Amino acid sequence: MMISSALVFIMIPALSLIYAGLGNRSFAMTLFRLPLITAAFIGFQWALWGYALTFTQSNLSTSWWGSEMRAFALADVLARPVGSGDGITGTSIPELVYVVYEGMFASFTAAIVCGGTMQRVRPARFLVFISLWSVLVYYPVARWSWYTDGWSKKLGIMDFAGGTPVHIVSGTTVATFSTFCSIEQYKNLKDLKGASYSINYVLLGTAILWFGWAGFNGGSALGGNLRAVSAWTSTHAAASSGGTTAVILIWWQKKKARGSNVRAKQPFSNITALYFCDGALAGLVAITPGAGYVPVWSAVIFGAVSTLFVNFFREPARIILKNDPLQIFLLHAGAGVVGMSLTGLFAMDSTPAANGLGPYTHTKHTCMKADTQFFRYQLVDSVAGISYTFVVTMLILCFMKLVVHCFASSTSPNDLEDNDPQAVEMHEWV
């Protein structure tokens, strides 16, 4: 579990590479630095109050947050066993190990959101936003998905490693950023189209992210058992399937463009690698909720379907969410919804039972089978995650707008030219 925690942490600098590689030159350095700084902020908060609000019993009038005083500042979380007896899907492990592991998930989710801030908000003010967001958005959604008393957990919805609390929530948050900027209609927002800063950064970041996903999905089995092996194998198969499907698609488009004797709108030689990375990441995101529930053979379906989904909606997403140039909503929220839905169709009892704890008994249902009931339950959780995240995030942004003018002011990073050293050195932090 400690190795898995370290692997999840490695995914954060991998995001830095991907965002810096995809972003334009004027903001590449900010996108390179911000994910790790954001992860540190959230890690600090997780130790002080994040774990207590997410994974402890509630004495409040609402169970939206936990309230056990022993868990605040990790005062008494050393060795109490956490595991299947607490409603968590896996073997029993010391609570402090679980604190570290889940804290990495919180930090990684916040780091994903960084990609939606390109030339939209100053980094220091983004850190204020993400601090409020983690308490009001991430902690409640993670609680309802993974904690015993969460409504989603009680309903029997299957989310192994964060389809809703990690990917759908982070993607929807970025979409809310984009919507907020569109509503405000700032005159000095610049067109974010342009060549990627470095395709090699994107490839390297994708490779490291792929490697780290072994701890992200495999570690969610909470032990070195056959279920963890199955989860990691499914993860690798889904990523491979997604990347391969993306390459075949771009080759087909290239052949079609050549056959029509019409000049292609995009230089295919430059985007094949980017499409491959998108496909691999779509497969990784899609298999995340189902890695510990679905059989290994179905993982290739997750990768192929999620990649087809992302590619089909790429242009509509670019038009509707003009202020999400990295298309984080489509890749994370879109592929996350696909993964949650497919999990409801392909889940089987034999996969979670591989953790060695005996036959798996679902929270609400005695047997998992591919039927429309589980499919509906999975969609309910996805829609709830999107709706709740969008509304609360928009309220946070409106509140911050009332307090300070933090978006696209006359001295914001948007006014920095590509050849301005200040854009690279990122002096405008406050």
Short mmCIF file of N, CA, C and O in Angstrom, two decimals, residues 226-227 292 348-361 368:
data_model
loop_
_atom_site.label_atom_id
_atom_site.label_comp_id
_atom_site.label_asym_id
_atom_site.label_seq_id
_atom_site.Cartn_x
_atom_site.Cartn_y
_atom_site.Cartn_z
N LEU A 226 -5.10 -11.25 -5.54
CA LEU A 226 -5.41 -11.48 -6.94
C LEU A 226 -6.31 -10.40 -7.51
O LEU A 226 -6.26 -10.12 -8.72
N ARG A 227 -7.11 -9.78 -6.67
CA ARG A 227 -7.96 -8.69 -7.16
C ARG A 227 -7.11 -7.50 -7.60
O ARG A 227 -7.42 -6.84 -8.60
N GLY A 292 -11.78 -3.15 -10.37
CA GLY A 292 -11.91 -4.19 -9.35
C GLY A 292 -13.23 -4.91 -9.38
O GLY A 292 -13.52 -5.71 -8.47
N MET A 348 -18.90 -8.48 -12.47
CA MET A 348 -19.14 -9.89 -12.14
C MET A 348 -18.67 -10.17 -10.72
O MET A 348 -17.71 -9.58 -10.23
N ASP A 349 -19.35 -11.10 -10.04
CA ASP A 349 -19.02 -11.46 -8.66
C ASP A 349 -17.60 -11.98 -8.52
O ASP A 349 -16.96 -11.77 -7.49
N SER A 350 -17.11 -12.68 -9.51
CA SER A 350 -15.83 -13.37 -9.38
C SER A 350 -14.65 -12.41 -9.24
O SER A 350 -13.65 -12.76 -8.62
N THR A 351 -14.75 -11.21 -9.80
CA THR A 351 -13.62 -10.28 -9.74
C THR A 351 -13.38 -9.73 -8.35
O THR A 351 -12.26 -9.84 -7.83
N PRO A 352 -14.37 -9.14 -7.67
CA PRO A 352 -14.10 -8.67 -6.30
C PRO A 352 -13.84 -9.81 -5.32
O PRO A 352 -13.15 -9.62 -4.31
N ALA A 353 -14.36 -11.00 -5.60
CA ALA A 353 -14.12 -12.15 -4.71
C ALA A 353 -12.68 -12.61 -4.76
O ALA A 353 -12.23 -13.37 -3.90
N ALA A 354 -11.91 -12.13 -5.74
CA ALA A 354 -10.51 -12.53 -5.88
C ALA A 354 -9.61 -11.93 -4.80
O ALA A 354 -8.43 -12.25 -4.74
N ASN A 355 -10.16 -11.06 -3.94
CA ASN A 355 -9.33 -10.49 -2.87
C ASN A 355 -9.07 -11.48 -1.74
O ASN A 355 -8.38 -11.17 -0.78
N GLY A 356 -9.65 -12.69 -1.85
CA GLY A 356 -9.38 -13.74 -0.86
C GLY A 356 -10.23 -13.69 0.38
O GLY A 356 -9.99 -14.42 1.34
N LEU A 357 -11.26 -12.83 0.37
CA LEU A 357 -12.13 -12.70 1.54
C LEU A 357 -13.40 -13.52 1.41
O LEU A 357 -14.32 -13.37 2.21
N GLY A 358 -13.47 -14.36 0.38
CA GLY A 358 -14.66 -15.18 0.20
C GLY A 358 -15.62 -14.55 -0.78
O GLY A 358 -15.32 -13.53 -1.41
N PRO A 359 -16.80 -15.13 -0.95
CA PRO A 359 -17.78 -14.63 -1.91
C PRO A 359 -18.11 -13.17 -1.64
O PRO A 359 -18.28 -12.76 -0.50
N TYR A 360 -18.22 -12.40 -2.70
CA TYR A 360 -18.52 -10.98 -2.59
C TYR A 360 -20.01 -10.78 -2.44
O TYR A 360 -20.81 -11.34 -3.18
N THR A 361 -20.42 -10.01 -1.44
CA THR A 361 -21.83 -9.67 -1.26
C THR A 361 -21.98 -8.18 -1.44
O THR A 361 -21.36 -7.39 -0.75
N MET A 368 -24.09 -9.64 -8.42
CA MET A 368 -23.90 -8.66 -9.49
C MET A 368 -24.07 -9.35 -10.83
O MET A 368 -23.54 -10.42 -11.07
#
